[in-house]
CSV table of C-alpha atoms in Angstrom, one decimal:
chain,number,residue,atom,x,y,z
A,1,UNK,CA,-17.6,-5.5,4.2
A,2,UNK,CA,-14.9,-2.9,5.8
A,3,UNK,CA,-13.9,-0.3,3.3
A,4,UNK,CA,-12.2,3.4,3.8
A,5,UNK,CA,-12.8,6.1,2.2
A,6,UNK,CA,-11.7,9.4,1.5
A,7,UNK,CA,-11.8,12.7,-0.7
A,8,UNK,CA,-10.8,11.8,-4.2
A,9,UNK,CA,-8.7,15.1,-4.5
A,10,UNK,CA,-7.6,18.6,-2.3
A,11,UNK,CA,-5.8,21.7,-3.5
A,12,UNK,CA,-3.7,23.5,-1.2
A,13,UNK,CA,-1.0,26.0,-0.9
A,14,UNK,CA,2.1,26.3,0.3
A,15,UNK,CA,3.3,27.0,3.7
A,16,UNK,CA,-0.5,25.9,4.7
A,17,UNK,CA,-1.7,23.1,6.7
A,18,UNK,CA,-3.4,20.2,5.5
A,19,UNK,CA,-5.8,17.9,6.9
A,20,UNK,CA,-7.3,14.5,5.2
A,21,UNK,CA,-9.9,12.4,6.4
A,22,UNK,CA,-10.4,8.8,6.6
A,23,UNK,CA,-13.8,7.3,7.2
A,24,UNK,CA,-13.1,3.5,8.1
A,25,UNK,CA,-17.0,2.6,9.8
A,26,UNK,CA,-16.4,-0.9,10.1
A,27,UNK,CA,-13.1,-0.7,11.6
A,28,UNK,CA,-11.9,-3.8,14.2
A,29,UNK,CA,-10.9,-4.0,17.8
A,30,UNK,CA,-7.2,-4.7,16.8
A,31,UNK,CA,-7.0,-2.7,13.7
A,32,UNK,CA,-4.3,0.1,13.1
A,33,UNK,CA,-4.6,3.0,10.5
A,34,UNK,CA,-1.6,3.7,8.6
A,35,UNK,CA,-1.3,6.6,5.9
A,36,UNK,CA,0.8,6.2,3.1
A,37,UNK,CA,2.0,8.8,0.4
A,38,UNK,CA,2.9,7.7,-3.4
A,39,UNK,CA,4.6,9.9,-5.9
A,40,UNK,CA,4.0,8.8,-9.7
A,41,UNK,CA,5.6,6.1,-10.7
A,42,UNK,CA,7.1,4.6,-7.2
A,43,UNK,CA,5.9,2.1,-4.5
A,44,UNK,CA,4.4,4.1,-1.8
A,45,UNK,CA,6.2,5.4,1.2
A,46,UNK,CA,5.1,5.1,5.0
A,47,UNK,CA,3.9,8.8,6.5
A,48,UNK,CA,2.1,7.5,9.9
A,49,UNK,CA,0.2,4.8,12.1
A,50,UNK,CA,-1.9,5.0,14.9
A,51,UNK,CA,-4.4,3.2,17.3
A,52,UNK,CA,-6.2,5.9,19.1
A,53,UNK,CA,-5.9,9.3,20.1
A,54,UNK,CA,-2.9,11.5,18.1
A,55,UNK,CA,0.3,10.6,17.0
A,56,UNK,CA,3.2,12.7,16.0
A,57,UNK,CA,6.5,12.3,14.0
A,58,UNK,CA,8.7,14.5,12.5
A,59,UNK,CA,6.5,15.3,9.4
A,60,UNK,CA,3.2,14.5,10.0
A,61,UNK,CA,0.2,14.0,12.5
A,62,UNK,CA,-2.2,11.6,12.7
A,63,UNK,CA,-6.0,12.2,14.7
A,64,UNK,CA,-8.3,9.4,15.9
A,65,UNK,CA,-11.2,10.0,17.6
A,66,UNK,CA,-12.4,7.7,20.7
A,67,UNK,CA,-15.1,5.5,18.1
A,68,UNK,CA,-11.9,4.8,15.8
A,69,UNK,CA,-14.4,4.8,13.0
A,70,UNK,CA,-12.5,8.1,11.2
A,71,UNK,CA,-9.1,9.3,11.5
A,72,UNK,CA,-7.3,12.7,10.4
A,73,UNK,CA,-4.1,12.7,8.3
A,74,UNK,CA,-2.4,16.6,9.3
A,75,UNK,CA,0.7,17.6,7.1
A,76,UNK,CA,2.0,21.1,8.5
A,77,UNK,CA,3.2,24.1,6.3
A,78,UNK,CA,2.9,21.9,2.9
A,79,UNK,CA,5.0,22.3,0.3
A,80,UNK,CA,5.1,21.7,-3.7
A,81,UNK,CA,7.3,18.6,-3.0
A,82,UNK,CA,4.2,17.3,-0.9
A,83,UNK,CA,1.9,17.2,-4.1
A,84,UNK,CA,1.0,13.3,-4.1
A,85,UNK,CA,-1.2,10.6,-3.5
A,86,UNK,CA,-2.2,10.0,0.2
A,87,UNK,CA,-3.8,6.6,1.3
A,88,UNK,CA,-5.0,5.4,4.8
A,89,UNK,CA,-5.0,2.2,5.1
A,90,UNK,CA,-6.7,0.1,8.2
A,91,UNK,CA,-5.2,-3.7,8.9
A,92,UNK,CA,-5.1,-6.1,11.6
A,93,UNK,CA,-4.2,-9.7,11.4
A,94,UNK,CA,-5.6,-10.9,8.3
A,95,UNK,CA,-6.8,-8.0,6.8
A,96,UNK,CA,-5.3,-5.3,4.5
A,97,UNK,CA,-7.7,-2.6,3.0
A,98,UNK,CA,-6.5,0.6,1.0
A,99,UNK,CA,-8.4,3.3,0.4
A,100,UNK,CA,-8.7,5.3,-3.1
A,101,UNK,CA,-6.3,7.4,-2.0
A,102,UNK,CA,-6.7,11.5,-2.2
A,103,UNK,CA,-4.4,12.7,-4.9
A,104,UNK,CA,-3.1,16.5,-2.9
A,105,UNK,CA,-2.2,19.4,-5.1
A,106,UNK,CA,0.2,21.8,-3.7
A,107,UNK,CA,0.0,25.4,-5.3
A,108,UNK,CA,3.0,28.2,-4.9
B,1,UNK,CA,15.9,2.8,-1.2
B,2,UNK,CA,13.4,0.6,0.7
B,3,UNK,CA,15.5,-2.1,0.4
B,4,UNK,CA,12.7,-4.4,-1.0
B,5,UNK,CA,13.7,-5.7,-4.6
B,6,UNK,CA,11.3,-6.7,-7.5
B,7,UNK,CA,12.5,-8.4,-11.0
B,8,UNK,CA,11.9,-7.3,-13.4
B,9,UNK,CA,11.5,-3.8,-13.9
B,10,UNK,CA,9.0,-4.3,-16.8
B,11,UNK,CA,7.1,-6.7,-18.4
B,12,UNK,CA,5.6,-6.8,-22.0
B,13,UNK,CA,3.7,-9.6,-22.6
B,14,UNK,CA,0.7,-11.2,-24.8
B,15,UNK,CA,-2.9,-12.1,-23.9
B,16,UNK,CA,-2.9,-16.3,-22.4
B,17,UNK,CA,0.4,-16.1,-21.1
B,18,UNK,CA,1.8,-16.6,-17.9
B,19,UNK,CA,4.3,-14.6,-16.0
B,20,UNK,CA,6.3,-14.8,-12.7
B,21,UNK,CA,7.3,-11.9,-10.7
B,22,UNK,CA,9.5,-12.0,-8.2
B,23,UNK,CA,10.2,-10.0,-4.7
B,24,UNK,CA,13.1,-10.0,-2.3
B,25,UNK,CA,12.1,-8.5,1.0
B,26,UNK,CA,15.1,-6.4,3.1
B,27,UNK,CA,16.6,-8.3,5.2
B,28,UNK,CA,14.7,-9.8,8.1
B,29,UNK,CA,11.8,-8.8,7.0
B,30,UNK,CA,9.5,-12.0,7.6
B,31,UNK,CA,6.0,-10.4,5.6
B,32,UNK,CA,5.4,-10.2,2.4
B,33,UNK,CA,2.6,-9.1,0.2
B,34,UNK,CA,1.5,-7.9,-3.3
B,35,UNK,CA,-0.3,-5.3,-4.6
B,36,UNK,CA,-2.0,-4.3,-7.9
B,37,UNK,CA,-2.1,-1.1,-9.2
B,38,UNK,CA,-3.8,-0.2,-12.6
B,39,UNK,CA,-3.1,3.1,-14.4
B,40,UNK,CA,-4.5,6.1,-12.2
B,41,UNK,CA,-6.5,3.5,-9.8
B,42,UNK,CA,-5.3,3.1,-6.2
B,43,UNK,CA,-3.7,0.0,-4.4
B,44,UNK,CA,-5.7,-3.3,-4.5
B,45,UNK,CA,-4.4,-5.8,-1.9
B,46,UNK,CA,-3.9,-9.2,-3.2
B,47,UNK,CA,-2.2,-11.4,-0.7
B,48,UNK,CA,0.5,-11.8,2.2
B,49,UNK,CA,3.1,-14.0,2.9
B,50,UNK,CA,4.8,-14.4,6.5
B,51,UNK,CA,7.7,-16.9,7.4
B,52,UNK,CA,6.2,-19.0,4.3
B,53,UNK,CA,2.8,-19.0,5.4
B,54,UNK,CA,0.0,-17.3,3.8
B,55,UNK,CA,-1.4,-15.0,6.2
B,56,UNK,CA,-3.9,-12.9,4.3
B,57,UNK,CA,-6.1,-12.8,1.4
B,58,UNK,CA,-7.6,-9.8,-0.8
B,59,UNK,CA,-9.3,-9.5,-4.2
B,60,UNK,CA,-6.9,-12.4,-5.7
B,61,UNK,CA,-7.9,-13.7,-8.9
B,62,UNK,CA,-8.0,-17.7,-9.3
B,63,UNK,CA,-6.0,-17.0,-12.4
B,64,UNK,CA,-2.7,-15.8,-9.8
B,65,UNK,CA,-1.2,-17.8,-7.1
B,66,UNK,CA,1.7,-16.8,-5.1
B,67,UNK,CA,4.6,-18.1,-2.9
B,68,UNK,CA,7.4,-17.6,-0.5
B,69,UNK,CA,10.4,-19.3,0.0
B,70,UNK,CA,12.8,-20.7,2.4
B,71,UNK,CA,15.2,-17.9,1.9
B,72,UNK,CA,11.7,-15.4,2.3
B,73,UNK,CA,12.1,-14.2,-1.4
B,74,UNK,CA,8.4,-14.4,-2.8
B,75,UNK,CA,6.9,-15.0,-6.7
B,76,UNK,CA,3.8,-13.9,-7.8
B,77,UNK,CA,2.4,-16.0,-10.5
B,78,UNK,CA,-0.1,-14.7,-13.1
B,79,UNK,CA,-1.4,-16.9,-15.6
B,80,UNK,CA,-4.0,-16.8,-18.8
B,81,UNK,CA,-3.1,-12.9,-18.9
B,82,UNK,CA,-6.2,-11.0,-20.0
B,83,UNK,CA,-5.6,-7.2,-21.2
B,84,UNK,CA,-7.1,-6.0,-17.9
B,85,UNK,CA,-4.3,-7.4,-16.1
B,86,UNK,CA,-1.7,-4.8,-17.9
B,87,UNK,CA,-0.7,-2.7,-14.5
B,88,UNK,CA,2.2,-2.0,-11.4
B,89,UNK,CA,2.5,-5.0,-9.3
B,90,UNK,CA,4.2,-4.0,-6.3
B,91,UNK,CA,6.0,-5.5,-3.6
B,92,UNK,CA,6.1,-4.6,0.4
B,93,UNK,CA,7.6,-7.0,3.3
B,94,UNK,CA,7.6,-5.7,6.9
B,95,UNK,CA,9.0,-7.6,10.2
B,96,UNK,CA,5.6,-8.1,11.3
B,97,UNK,CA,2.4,-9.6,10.3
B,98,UNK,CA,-1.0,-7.6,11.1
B,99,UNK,CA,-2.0,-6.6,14.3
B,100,UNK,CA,0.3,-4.5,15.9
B,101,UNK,CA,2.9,-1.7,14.7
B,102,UNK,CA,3.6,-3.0,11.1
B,103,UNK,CA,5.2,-0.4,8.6
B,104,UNK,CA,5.3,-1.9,5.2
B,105,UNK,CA,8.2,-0.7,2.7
B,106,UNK,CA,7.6,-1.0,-0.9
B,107,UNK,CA,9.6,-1.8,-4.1
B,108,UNK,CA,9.7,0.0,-6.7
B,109,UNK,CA,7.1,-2.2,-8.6
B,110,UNK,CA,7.0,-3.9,-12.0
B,111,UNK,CA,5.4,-2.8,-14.5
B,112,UNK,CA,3.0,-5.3,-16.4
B,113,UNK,CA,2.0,-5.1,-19.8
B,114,UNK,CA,0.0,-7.5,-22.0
B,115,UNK,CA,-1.0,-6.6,-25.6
């Protein structure tokens, strides 16, 4: 059964880079990895997807190395508004699967 | 604003009842799905909807059922409510369906509760 996982929690401070990890063993040929970021109380908000290799966009990076079976969310200089919950997610055509999500804790 | 809608905002209910939620994806958005989310747990897929069509299936109890419409506007259907049930039900559509480049944008999610 496929299933991701990650770190339950990370502390950080601000004006720091932060990486999370992904492990996603079992994922598929055609499957992307997604990451997500959820403040309390709202529907989760798209950060990043990938396929292979690295992606970048304007406030994030994503890593995935050559087996696909991990992949590195990177969020550069943090700050306090970043403290959320951050889930990768891995789907392909009929399949959807979270992870627990790693709730990130942003000091001053 | 994602532009996704979800009625209503909350829900209090009691234990053997049924409820219907309901979704409108932005427009032409053709996806749909639901998601689950009990207090401090993470997101538990339920199913997807695309052009009307159930497209994928996660940890759905028999006890819900959902549809999409004609006019792509989707209801979740929960029935015999237990107290377990009590959580956010949210809401994403995305233009695609799976396998390819597919950003999903969320509602803002009802909030279930059955006493």
């Amino acid at each position: 059964l496929a299933k991701t996982t990650q770190p339950i929690s990370m502390d950080s401070y601000e004006g720091q880079e932060v990486n999370i990890t992904c492990s996603h063993n079992n994922i598929a040929t055609n499957d992307y990895i997604t990451w997500y970021q959820q403040f309390p109380s709202q529907g989760p908000r798209f950060i990043i997807q990938g396929y292979k290799t690295k992606v970048t966009n304007e406030v994030a990076s994503l890593f995935i190395p050559a087996d696909r079976k991990s992949s590195t969310l990177s969020l550069p200089r943090v700050s306090l508004s970043d403290t959320a919950v951050y889930y990768c997610l891995v789907s392909g055509a009929s399949k959807i699967i979270f992870g627990s999500g790693t709730r990130l804790s942003i000091r001053p | 604003d994602s532009g996704v809608t979800q009625t209503p905002k909350h829900l209090i209910t009691a234990t053997g009842q049924r409820v219907t939620l309901r979704c409108s994806p932005r427009s032409g958005d053709l996806s749909v799905y639901w998601y689950q989310q009990s207090l401090d747990q993470g997101l538990q897929f339920l199913i997807q909807y695309y052009n009307g069509e159930e497209r994928a299936k996660g940890n759905i109890l028999e006890r819900f059922s959902a549809q999409q419409f004609p006019d792509l506007h989707s209801e979740l259907n929960l029935s015999s409510l237990e107290l377990g049930d009590s959580a956010l039900y949210f809401c994403a559509s995305s233009v695609e369906s799976g396998a390819s480049y597919n950003e999903q944008f969320f509602g803002p999610g009802t909030r279930l509760t059955v006493l």
